[in-house]
Amino acid sequence: MESKKEFFLECYKLGIIKFGRFTLKSGIESPFYVDLRPLASDPKILKNLANYLLDMLPLDNFDLICGVPYAALPMATAMSLESYIPLIIKRKEAKEYGTKKMIEGIYQKGQNCLLVEDVITSGKSLIETIAEIEQEDIKVADIVVVLDREQGGKQLLESKGYRVHTLFNISEVCEILQENGDLSDAEVQRINDFLKGNHIQFEEKKRLSYQQKFEQAQHSVSKKLLETALAKESNLIASADVTTTQELLELAEKVGPHIIALKTHIDIISDFDYQNTIIPLKEIASKHKFLLMEDRKFADIGNTQELQFTSGVFRITDWADFVTSQVIGGFESLDCFKNVGVVAIIGMSSKGTLTSNNYREEALKIALSHPNVIGGVSQNPIPEEILLFTPGVNLADSGDGKGQQYNTPEHVFKTLYTDFIIVGRGIYKSENPEQAASLYKSAGWNAYLTSL
């Protein structure tokens, strides 16, 4: 290949950068305008560009390549063809028909994806694209960019821990063009002056604190959860997936000081007896000031759900502070949960789950409009009007070999803006559940504080 300088001059002949006075989308008047889309029309240049970009990268780190739509799509395609790294395609917006996917292609959850962008300015489009890719449980750590406008985007992304590899920056290409006689000294000075005074600060939406959410909460259970979180400095919900009353009560006693709620599957308790199981469990909850969350995942018509909730040996209505429920039965199926809070199942953490983007959208509509719903179980961000409960959290960011995908506390608070973490095997399978609960309590609370 020719030198990097010679390569840029070949690209420049296609009219990818214009100088003058241009009003950008932001309303700012810029002395230059960058449009790299013409590069896709020259196969030789596109192929060489792909190789220049690939040469900057540790290719063994990546399982997938994805281009930010639309200008970077042909670049990412060329890089895939040159490297044999599989390509996935991120849509600008989901189709209203068919699969309604945002990410197209063959991929597996947990794979590492290289993100390709043509030009970086504020970094806003990249932040939004990363969030949508990570919703599919695909990891993004590296971003490769053809041209950096040097207006703050690269620094923003690097401050968030992403590695940003840039082939050119605007100062460098101006120097090349100046040396080649294509740009005058006065024009270069005007561009440099513009860059000094026009760093774009992309303001991300800040998450609400627990105190702010407490002040806005309408449901009594939401208020109680948030009040407990603030008092105990904990956002930890322990999952008690045990099968005997003794195990349940012993676990509750050990983890009680560190949790805001204990999540039960009461129907797996083999020796269940209301007097010997529920009465002492409620006493422990009162003693250690935590709530009881029955993870029943109701999923039937309203009448049947009401019977399951109020009747039978478990009498869930008499002791649970809040319950989980699917929303597949529709809005009215949740009407029966009058004296508790409902956490709607928006998405599940298991590999191969059928809770697609379209399902999540429809489930959220019900969750946001039903007065009994206090939050949602999801692996993706949800509107801040309701609380986000994130399962599958583990201090070790790996799977269990059975399809369960884990998230660290740092990941779920930083990228999902979760409110409460749900930890199962990391606590109840630990040799010392009390110590494990204390560790998760600290990790969760620190992750929350750093996300503010």
Tab-separated table of C-alpha atoms in Angstrom:
chain	number	residue	atom	x	y	z
A	1	MET	CA	0.000	0.000	0.000
A	2	GLU	CA	1.028	3.600	-0.505
A	3	SER	CA	1.948	5.705	2.502
A	4	LYS	CA	-0.781	6.912	4.827
A	5	LYS	CA	-0.294	10.482	3.492
A	6	GLU	CA	-0.576	9.355	-0.127
A	7	PHE	CA	-3.646	7.318	0.742
A	8	PHE	CA	-5.371	10.301	2.293
A	9	LEU	CA	-4.646	12.467	-0.755
A	10	GLU	CA	-6.258	9.794	-2.948
A	11	CYS	CA	-9.314	9.863	-0.695
A	12	TYR	CA	-9.369	13.664	-0.738
A	13	LYS	CA	-9.777	13.670	-4.513
A	14	LEU	CA	-13.230	12.138	-3.983
A	15	GLY	CA	-14.376	15.324	-2.229
A	16	ILE	CA	-14.630	13.884	1.283
A	17	ILE	CA	-13.714	17.192	2.965
A	18	LYS	CA	-14.882	20.636	1.907
A	19	PHE	CA	-13.694	23.955	3.322
A	20	GLY	CA	-15.708	27.160	3.644
A	21	ARG	CA	-18.653	27.947	5.917
A	22	PHE	CA	-21.063	25.175	6.784
A	23	THR	CA	-23.906	25.052	9.304
A	24	LEU	CA	-23.842	21.717	11.111
A	25	LYS	CA	-26.806	19.769	12.526
A	26	SER	CA	-25.993	21.243	15.950
A	27	GLY	CA	-26.400	24.778	14.534
A	28	ILE	CA	-22.675	25.520	14.845
A	29	GLU	CA	-20.996	27.144	11.841
A	30	SER	CA	-17.942	25.079	10.875
A	31	PRO	CA	-15.062	25.990	8.517
A	32	PHE	CA	-15.002	22.436	7.148
A	33	TYR	CA	-17.476	19.703	6.300
A	34	VAL	CA	-16.674	15.979	6.278
A	35	ASP	CA	-18.582	13.373	4.257
A	36	LEU	CA	-16.804	10.036	3.847
A	37	ARG	CA	-19.624	8.268	1.982
A	38	PRO	CA	-17.966	8.758	-1.444
A	39	LEU	CA	-15.207	6.343	-0.318
A	40	ALA	CA	-17.644	3.444	-0.767
A	41	SER	CA	-17.843	4.231	-4.495
A	42	ASP	CA	-14.166	3.475	-5.134
A	43	PRO	CA	-13.530	-0.272	-4.565
A	44	LYS	CA	-9.734	0.081	-4.453
A	45	ILE	CA	-9.837	2.898	-1.899
A	46	LEU	CA	-12.463	1.083	0.183
A	47	LYS	CA	-10.332	-2.076	0.240
A	48	ASN	CA	-7.191	-0.133	1.231
A	49	LEU	CA	-9.139	1.780	3.873
A	50	ALA	CA	-10.311	-1.514	5.380
A	51	ASN	CA	-6.720	-2.732	5.620
A	52	TYR	CA	-5.458	0.518	7.155
A	53	LEU	CA	-8.133	0.258	9.821
A	54	LEU	CA	-7.453	-3.428	10.467
A	55	ASP	CA	-3.709	-2.803	10.779
A	56	MET	CA	-4.340	-0.604	13.836
A	57	LEU	CA	-6.160	-3.319	15.760
A	58	PRO	CA	-5.492	-6.491	17.780
A	59	LEU	CA	-7.771	-8.640	15.618
A	60	ASP	CA	-7.692	-11.628	17.955
A	61	ASN	CA	-9.824	-9.564	20.376
A	62	PHE	CA	-12.900	-9.505	18.142
A	63	ASP	CA	-15.615	-12.013	17.292
A	64	LEU	CA	-17.760	-9.567	15.299
A	65	ILE	CA	-17.609	-6.308	13.344
A	66	CYS	CA	-20.424	-3.772	13.220
A	67	GLY	CA	-20.606	-0.457	11.359
A	68	VAL	CA	-22.548	2.528	12.676
A	69	PRO	CA	-25.289	3.227	10.101
A	70	TYR	CA	-25.093	4.384	7.462
A	71	ALA	CA	-21.739	5.707	6.248
A	72	ALA	CA	-19.669	3.122	8.144
A	73	LEU	CA	-21.608	0.103	6.861
A	74	PRO	CA	-19.571	-0.389	3.645
A	75	MET	CA	-16.354	0.176	5.619
A	76	ALA	CA	-17.308	-2.502	8.149
A	77	THR	CA	-18.304	-4.850	5.308
A	78	ALA	CA	-14.928	-4.394	3.611
A	79	MET	CA	-13.133	-4.993	6.926
A	80	SER	CA	-15.119	-8.193	7.419
A	81	LEU	CA	-14.203	-9.434	3.949
A	82	GLU	CA	-10.505	-8.654	4.494
A	83	SER	CA	-10.287	-10.121	8.014
A	84	TYR	CA	-12.858	-12.949	7.849
A	85	ILE	CA	-14.389	-11.596	11.054
A	86	PRO	CA	-18.191	-12.007	10.852
A	87	LEU	CA	-20.282	-8.904	10.216
A	88	ILE	CA	-23.450	-7.907	12.029
A	89	ILE	CA	-25.676	-5.032	10.922
A	90	LYS	CA	-27.188	-2.525	13.314
A	91	ARG	CA	-30.370	-0.937	12.014
A	92	LYS	CA	-31.076	2.763	12.421
A	93	GLU	CA	-34.526	1.788	13.623
A	94	ALA	CA	-36.401	-1.495	13.953
A	95	LYS	CA	-38.767	-2.572	11.179
A	96	GLU	CA	-42.473	-2.488	11.970
A	97	TYR	CA	-42.866	-5.977	10.492
A	98	GLY	CA	-41.022	-9.294	10.349
A	99	THR	CA	-38.618	-9.978	13.223
A	100	LYS	CA	-38.422	-6.270	14.198
A	101	LYS	CA	-34.769	-6.755	15.131
A	102	MET	CA	-32.333	-3.894	15.734
A	103	ILE	CA	-29.300	-6.166	15.170
A	104	GLU	CA	-29.207	-8.402	12.109
A	105	GLY	CA	-26.805	-11.274	11.523
A	106	ILE	CA	-25.513	-14.380	13.271
A	107	TYR	CA	-24.049	-13.804	16.707
A	108	GLN	CA	-23.908	-15.234	20.205
A	109	LYS	CA	-24.423	-13.425	23.465
A	110	GLY	CA	-21.176	-12.523	25.176
A	111	GLN	CA	-19.182	-12.089	21.949
A	112	ASN	CA	-16.840	-9.109	21.523
A	113	CYS	CA	-17.728	-6.657	18.772
A	114	LEU	CA	-15.505	-4.093	17.032
A	115	LEU	CA	-17.500	-0.963	16.273
A	116	VAL	CA	-16.661	0.967	13.084
A	117	GLU	CA	-17.469	4.677	12.612
A	118	ASP	CA	-16.612	7.057	9.774
A	119	VAL	CA	-16.409	10.372	11.663
A	120	ILE	CA	-16.483	11.114	15.380
A	121	THR	CA	-17.623	14.516	16.647
A	122	SER	CA	-19.429	14.564	19.998
A	123	GLY	CA	-19.572	10.771	20.377
A	124	LYS	CA	-23.353	10.840	20.814
A	125	SER	CA	-24.186	8.453	17.961
A	126	LEU	CA	-21.569	5.998	19.195
A	127	ILE	CA	-22.869	6.079	22.774
A	128	GLU	CA	-26.387	5.361	21.485
A	129	THR	CA	-25.183	2.597	19.146
A	130	ILE	CA	-23.142	0.905	21.885
A	131	ALA	CA	-26.179	0.858	24.193
A	132	GLU	CA	-28.316	-0.828	21.521
A	133	ILE	CA	-25.645	-3.429	20.728
A	134	GLU	CA	-25.094	-4.185	24.412
A	135	GLN	CA	-28.854	-4.715	24.813
A	136	GLU	CA	-28.263	-7.894	22.809
A	137	ASP	CA	-25.579	-8.930	25.346
A	138	ILE	CA	-22.805	-8.271	22.824
A	139	LYS	CA	-19.727	-6.621	24.340
A	140	VAL	CA	-18.113	-3.503	22.894
A	141	ALA	CA	-14.670	-2.413	24.069
A	142	ASP	CA	-12.993	-1.073	20.895
A	143	ILE	CA	-14.077	1.509	18.342
A	144	VAL	CA	-12.215	2.276	15.130
A	145	VAL	CA	-12.817	5.639	13.445
A	146	VAL	CA	-11.628	6.947	10.079
A	147	LEU	CA	-11.583	10.653	11.025
A	148	ASP	CA	-11.728	12.427	14.382
A	149	ARG	CA	-13.039	15.996	14.141
A	150	GLU	CA	-11.290	16.666	17.489
A	151	GLN	CA	-14.377	18.095	19.136
A	152	GLY	CA	-14.461	15.960	22.280
A	153	GLY	CA	-16.057	12.688	21.168
A	154	LYS	CA	-12.901	10.583	21.407
A	155	GLN	CA	-12.150	11.862	24.909
A	156	LEU	CA	-15.727	11.198	26.048
A	157	LEU	CA	-15.627	7.575	24.938
A	158	GLU	CA	-12.175	6.990	26.390
A	159	SER	CA	-13.352	8.421	29.707
A	160	LYS	CA	-15.978	5.666	29.737
A	161	GLY	CA	-13.354	2.975	29.281
A	162	TYR	CA	-13.643	2.369	25.528
A	163	ARG	CA	-10.528	2.112	23.361
A	164	VAL	CA	-10.839	4.471	20.385
A	165	HIS	CA	-8.517	3.925	17.406
A	166	THR	CA	-8.460	6.777	14.859
A	167	LEU	CA	-6.845	6.617	11.423
A	168	PHE	CA	-6.783	10.396	10.903
A	169	ASN	CA	-7.671	13.513	12.870
A	170	ILE	CA	-8.613	16.860	11.341
A	171	SER	CA	-5.380	18.578	12.431
A	172	GLU	CA	-3.341	15.871	10.740
A	173	VAL	CA	-5.231	16.053	7.441
A	174	CYS	CA	-5.060	19.865	7.430
A	175	GLU	CA	-1.290	19.607	7.798
A	176	ILE	CA	-1.140	17.148	4.895
A	177	LEU	CA	-3.257	19.422	2.712
A	178	GLN	CA	-1.235	22.483	3.717
A	179	GLU	CA	2.004	20.753	2.746
A	180	ASN	CA	0.433	19.679	-0.541
A	181	GLY	CA	-0.687	23.228	-1.358
A	182	ASP	CA	-4.395	22.468	-1.086
A	183	LEU	CA	-4.965	24.566	2.038
A	184	SER	CA	-3.625	28.023	2.835
A	185	ASP	CA	-1.998	29.035	6.106
A	186	ALA	CA	-4.953	31.335	6.851
A	187	GLU	CA	-7.447	28.515	6.356
A	188	VAL	CA	-5.461	26.227	8.644
A	189	GLN	CA	-5.370	28.943	11.311
A	190	ARG	CA	-9.128	29.460	11.003
A	191	ILE	CA	-9.715	25.727	11.467
A	192	ASN	CA	-7.382	25.583	14.477
A	193	ASP	CA	-9.186	28.544	16.059
A	194	PHE	CA	-12.514	26.820	15.463
A	195	LEU	CA	-11.327	23.592	17.083
A	196	LYS	CA	-10.062	25.399	20.192
A	197	GLY	CA	-13.452	26.955	20.877
A	198	ASN	CA	-15.848	24.251	19.740
A	199	HIS	CA	-15.451	21.160	21.829
A	200	ILE	CA	-18.935	19.691	21.966
A	201	GLN	CA	-20.051	18.505	25.379
A	202	PHE	CA	-22.487	15.658	24.911
A	203	GLU	CA	-24.621	15.712	28.040
A	204	GLU	CA	-25.844	12.235	28.879
A	205	LYS	CA	-29.039	11.899	30.809
A	206	LYS	CA	-28.203	11.407	34.478
A	207	ARG	CA	-29.911	8.667	36.428
A	208	LEU	CA	-32.151	9.669	39.296
A	209	SER	CA	-30.912	8.981	42.811
A	210	TYR	CA	-32.875	6.783	45.193
A	211	GLN	CA	-33.911	9.903	47.084
A	212	GLN	CA	-35.256	11.504	43.913
A	213	LYS	CA	-37.112	8.320	42.970
A	214	PHE	CA	-38.517	8.072	46.503
A	215	GLU	CA	-39.899	11.601	46.232
A	216	GLN	CA	-41.544	10.775	42.884
A	217	ALA	CA	-42.804	7.268	43.737
A	218	GLN	CA	-46.573	6.770	43.815
A	219	HIS	CA	-46.876	3.166	45.009
A	220	SER	CA	-46.378	2.418	48.711
A	221	VAL	CA	-44.167	-0.609	47.969
A	222	SER	CA	-41.899	1.469	45.720
A	223	LYS	CA	-41.510	3.977	48.522
A	224	LYS	CA	-40.795	1.253	51.063
A	225	LEU	CA	-38.146	-0.373	48.849
A	226	LEU	CA	-36.392	2.923	48.194
A	227	GLU	CA	-36.634	3.948	51.840
A	228	THR	CA	-35.080	0.617	52.854
A	229	ALA	CA	-32.307	1.015	50.276
A	230	LEU	CA	-31.401	4.442	51.645
A	231	ALA	CA	-31.545	3.322	55.281
A	232	LYS	CA	-29.434	0.178	54.774
A	233	GLU	CA	-27.241	1.591	51.964
A	234	SER	CA	-28.025	-1.509	49.969
A	235	ASN	CA	-29.665	-2.324	46.647
A	236	LEU	CA	-29.272	-6.073	47.039
A	237	ILE	CA	-32.070	-8.608	46.645
A	238	ALA	CA	-31.000	-12.155	47.529
A	239	SER	CA	-32.633	-15.032	45.708
A	240	ALA	CA	-33.507	-17.925	48.034
A	241	ASP	CA	-33.686	-20.831	45.583
A	242	VAL	CA	-33.613	-23.418	48.374
A	243	THR	CA	-35.965	-26.347	48.855
A	244	THR	CA	-36.556	-26.736	52.598
A	245	THR	CA	-37.959	-24.482	55.307
A	246	GLN	CA	-34.797	-24.824	57.377
A	247	GLU	CA	-32.588	-23.693	54.487
A	248	LEU	CA	-34.913	-20.783	53.766
A	249	LEU	CA	-35.005	-19.516	57.340
A	250	GLU	CA	-31.264	-19.996	57.887
A	251	LEU	CA	-30.458	-18.103	54.695
A	252	ALA	CA	-32.871	-15.290	55.584
A	253	GLU	CA	-31.267	-14.901	58.997
A	254	LYS	CA	-27.735	-14.812	57.588
A	255	VAL	CA	-28.308	-12.395	54.707
A	256	GLY	CA	-31.056	-10.317	56.334
A	257	PRO	CA	-28.828	-7.466	57.593
A	258	HIS	CA	-27.448	-6.856	54.089
A	259	ILE	CA	-30.483	-7.055	51.810
A	260	ILE	CA	-33.518	-4.931	51.018
A	261	ALA	CA	-35.599	-7.926	49.926
A	262	LEU	CA	-35.522	-11.708	49.873
A	263	LYS	CA	-36.764	-13.286	46.647
A	264	THR	CA	-38.552	-16.575	47.242
A	265	HIS	CA	-39.872	-19.428	45.115
A	266	ILE	CA	-42.241	-20.629	47.778
A	267	ASP	CA	-43.629	-23.484	45.666
A	268	ILE	CA	-40.271	-25.321	45.689
A	269	ILE	CA	-40.202	-25.615	49.488
A	270	SER	CA	-40.754	-29.347	49.903
A	271	ASP	CA	-41.932	-29.199	53.535
A	272	PHE	CA	-43.941	-25.978	53.267
A	273	ASP	CA	-46.280	-25.258	56.144
A	274	TYR	CA	-47.722	-21.777	56.607
A	275	GLN	CA	-47.244	-21.702	60.373
A	276	ASN	CA	-43.716	-23.120	60.342
A	277	THR	CA	-42.463	-21.510	57.111
A	278	ILE	CA	-44.163	-18.147	56.609
A	279	ILE	CA	-44.696	-16.965	60.188
A	280	PRO	CA	-40.999	-17.246	61.187
A	281	LEU	CA	-39.940	-15.865	57.769
A	282	LYS	CA	-42.047	-12.756	58.338
A	283	GLU	CA	-40.510	-12.378	61.812
A	284	ILE	CA	-36.978	-12.493	60.357
A	285	ALA	CA	-37.957	-9.969	57.670
A	286	SER	CA	-39.337	-7.630	60.316
A	287	LYS	CA	-36.263	-8.077	62.517
A	288	HIS	CA	-33.777	-7.288	59.739
A	289	LYS	CA	-36.027	-4.809	57.914
A	290	PHE	CA	-36.261	-6.368	54.468
A	291	LEU	CA	-39.221	-7.033	52.163
A	292	LEU	CA	-40.458	-10.350	50.802
A	293	MET	CA	-40.592	-10.792	47.034
A	294	GLU	CA	-42.389	-13.899	45.794
A	295	ASP	CA	-41.023	-14.744	42.362
A	296	ARG	CA	-44.158	-16.573	41.248
A	297	LYS	CA	-44.037	-15.198	37.679
A	298	PHE	CA	-47.803	-15.348	37.310
A	299	ALA	CA	-48.735	-16.010	33.676
A	300	ASP	CA	-52.419	-16.726	33.194
A	301	ILE	CA	-55.771	-15.055	32.769
A	302	GLY	CA	-56.757	-12.668	35.537
A	303	ASN	CA	-59.254	-14.970	37.290
A	304	THR	CA	-56.754	-17.833	37.524
A	305	GLN	CA	-53.998	-15.514	38.703
A	306	GLU	CA	-56.256	-14.160	41.423
A	307	LEU	CA	-56.920	-17.673	42.697
A	308	GLN	CA	-53.219	-18.543	42.600
A	309	PHE	CA	-52.452	-15.339	44.475
A	310	THR	CA	-55.095	-15.498	47.205
A	311	SER	CA	-55.932	-19.189	47.619
A	312	GLY	CA	-54.273	-22.560	48.081
A	313	VAL	CA	-51.749	-23.535	50.709
A	314	PHE	CA	-49.342	-20.676	49.959
A	315	ARG	CA	-51.766	-17.721	50.465
A	316	ILE	CA	-49.259	-15.382	48.836
A	317	THR	CA	-51.502	-12.372	49.312
A	318	ASP	CA	-51.110	-12.667	53.113
A	319	TRP	CA	-47.322	-12.272	53.290
A	320	ALA	CA	-45.613	-11.111	50.069
A	321	ASP	CA	-44.789	-7.408	49.760
A	322	PHE	CA	-44.393	-7.695	46.000
A	323	VAL	CA	-44.586	-10.392	43.335
A	324	THR	CA	-43.362	-11.000	39.808
A	325	SER	CA	-45.762	-11.487	36.953
A	326	GLN	CA	-45.566	-11.992	33.224
A	327	VAL	CA	-47.648	-9.507	31.261
A	328	ILE	CA	-48.558	-11.923	28.506
A	329	GLY	CA	-52.128	-12.050	29.865
A	330	GLY	CA	-52.593	-8.350	29.127
A	331	PHE	CA	-53.335	-5.257	31.184
A	332	GLU	CA	-56.375	-6.581	33.065
A	333	SER	CA	-54.599	-9.752	34.178
A	334	LEU	CA	-52.659	-7.587	36.673
A	335	ASP	CA	-55.753	-6.089	38.308
A	336	CYS	CA	-55.924	-8.820	40.968
A	337	PHE	CA	-52.686	-7.744	42.696
A	338	LYS	CA	-54.304	-4.974	44.683
A	339	ASN	CA	-52.441	-5.145	48.000
A	340	VAL	CA	-48.918	-5.756	46.678
A	341	GLY	CA	-46.500	-4.302	44.170
A	342	VAL	CA	-45.991	-6.060	40.854
A	343	VAL	CA	-42.642	-6.442	39.117
A	344	ALA	CA	-43.386	-7.149	35.458
A	345	ILE	CA	-41.199	-9.592	33.551
A	346	ILE	CA	-39.927	-7.445	30.680
A	347	GLY	CA	-36.924	-9.576	29.723
A	348	MET	CA	-35.154	-12.661	30.996
A	349	SER	CA	-31.440	-13.362	31.513
A	350	SER	CA	-31.322	-16.885	30.069
A	351	LYS	CA	-29.633	-17.558	26.757
A	352	GLY	CA	-32.092	-17.994	23.903
A	353	THR	CA	-34.927	-16.195	25.693
A	354	LEU	CA	-37.948	-15.325	23.559
A	355	THR	CA	-38.344	-11.876	25.128
A	356	SER	CA	-37.451	-10.055	21.913
A	357	ASN	CA	-37.273	-6.301	21.346
A	358	ASN	CA	-40.878	-6.288	20.173
A	359	TYR	CA	-42.070	-8.230	23.217
A	360	ARG	CA	-40.179	-5.905	25.546
A	361	GLU	CA	-41.754	-2.846	23.920
A	362	GLU	CA	-45.274	-4.217	24.318
A	363	ALA	CA	-44.616	-5.425	27.873
A	364	LEU	CA	-43.297	-1.986	28.832
A	365	LYS	CA	-46.471	-0.297	27.591
A	366	ILE	CA	-48.484	-2.375	30.058
A	367	ALA	CA	-45.960	-1.970	32.885
A	368	LEU	CA	-45.847	1.811	32.541
A	369	SER	CA	-49.620	2.218	32.495
A	370	HIS	CA	-50.788	-0.236	35.172
A	371	PRO	CA	-51.077	1.251	38.695
A	372	ASN	CA	-50.107	-2.017	40.405
A	373	VAL	CA	-46.748	-2.260	38.601
A	374	ILE	CA	-43.774	-0.851	40.507
A	375	GLY	CA	-41.013	-2.045	38.209
A	376	GLY	CA	-39.694	-4.520	35.708
A	377	VAL	CA	-37.259	-7.421	35.536
A	378	SER	CA	-35.054	-6.749	32.553
A	379	GLN	CA	-31.563	-7.095	31.110
A	380	ASN	CA	-32.061	-3.769	29.326
A	381	PRO	CA	-32.668	-0.164	30.413
A	382	ILE	CA	-36.296	0.785	31.055
A	383	PRO	CA	-37.962	4.192	31.600
A	384	GLU	CA	-37.142	5.717	34.978
A	385	GLU	CA	-40.814	6.015	35.908
A	386	ILE	CA	-40.621	2.428	37.155
A	387	LEU	CA	-37.902	0.570	39.046
A	388	LEU	CA	-35.488	-1.765	37.276
A	389	PHE	CA	-34.713	-5.143	38.869
A	390	THR	CA	-31.772	-6.895	37.216
A	391	PRO	CA	-31.207	-10.636	37.770
A	392	GLY	CA	-28.219	-12.730	36.784
A	393	VAL	CA	-25.780	-10.490	38.672
A	394	ASN	CA	-22.524	-12.089	39.717
A	395	LEU	CA	-19.149	-10.704	40.736
A	396	ALA	CA	-17.641	-13.107	38.194
A	397	ASP	CA	-18.726	-11.925	34.725
A	398	SER	CA	-19.292	-15.328	33.145
A	399	GLY	CA	-21.991	-17.885	32.466
A	400	ASP	CA	-22.897	-21.124	34.206
A	401	GLY	CA	-22.778	-23.416	31.165
A	402	LYS	CA	-26.564	-23.820	31.259
A	403	GLY	CA	-27.528	-20.694	29.387
A	404	GLN	CA	-27.472	-18.269	32.322
A	405	GLN	CA	-25.673	-15.031	31.445
A	406	TYR	CA	-24.162	-13.055	34.322
A	407	ASN	CA	-23.624	-9.324	34.737
A	408	THR	CA	-21.348	-7.604	37.206
A	409	PRO	CA	-22.755	-4.865	39.487
A	410	GLU	CA	-20.575	-2.294	37.721
A	411	HIS	CA	-21.977	-3.269	34.317
A	412	VAL	CA	-25.653	-3.183	35.272
A	413	PHE	CA	-25.448	0.183	37.044
A	414	LYS	CA	-23.237	1.808	34.409
A	415	THR	CA	-24.977	0.608	31.253
A	416	LEU	CA	-28.464	-0.530	32.294
A	417	TYR	CA	-29.089	2.082	35.021
A	418	THR	CA	-30.534	-0.652	37.203
A	419	ASP	CA	-32.086	0.117	40.587
A	420	PHE	CA	-31.800	-3.249	42.332
A	421	ILE	CA	-29.569	-6.244	41.716
A	422	ILE	CA	-30.818	-9.792	42.222
A	423	VAL	CA	-28.151	-12.299	43.246
A	424	GLY	CA	-28.816	-16.019	43.543
A	425	ARG	CA	-26.113	-18.645	43.452
A	426	GLY	CA	-23.414	-16.101	44.196
A	427	ILE	CA	-24.896	-15.930	47.710
A	428	TYR	CA	-26.923	-19.035	48.577
A	429	LYS	CA	-24.345	-21.410	47.025
A	430	SER	CA	-21.476	-19.624	48.762
A	431	GLU	CA	-19.611	-21.334	51.596
A	432	ASN	CA	-20.358	-18.244	53.673
A	433	PRO	CA	-23.656	-16.662	52.506
A	434	GLU	CA	-23.470	-13.884	55.097
A	435	GLN	CA	-20.025	-12.810	53.935
A	436	ALA	CA	-21.059	-13.108	50.261
A	437	ALA	CA	-24.144	-10.959	50.893
A	438	SER	CA	-21.970	-8.332	52.567
A	439	LEU	CA	-19.633	-8.296	49.545
A	440	TYR	CA	-22.518	-7.939	47.095
A	441	LYS	CA	-24.109	-5.245	49.230
A	442	SER	CA	-20.892	-3.181	49.124
A	443	ALA	CA	-20.284	-3.839	45.434
A	444	GLY	CA	-23.845	-2.915	44.503
A	445	TRP	CA	-23.927	0.233	46.586
A	446	ASN	CA	-20.548	1.436	45.304
A	447	ALA	CA	-21.629	0.733	41.710
A	448	TYR	CA	-24.788	2.779	42.308
A	449	LEU	CA	-22.833	5.711	43.778
A	450	THR	CA	-20.373	5.805	40.884
A	451	SER	CA	-23.259	5.751	38.380
A	452	LEU	CA	-24.772	9.006	39.689
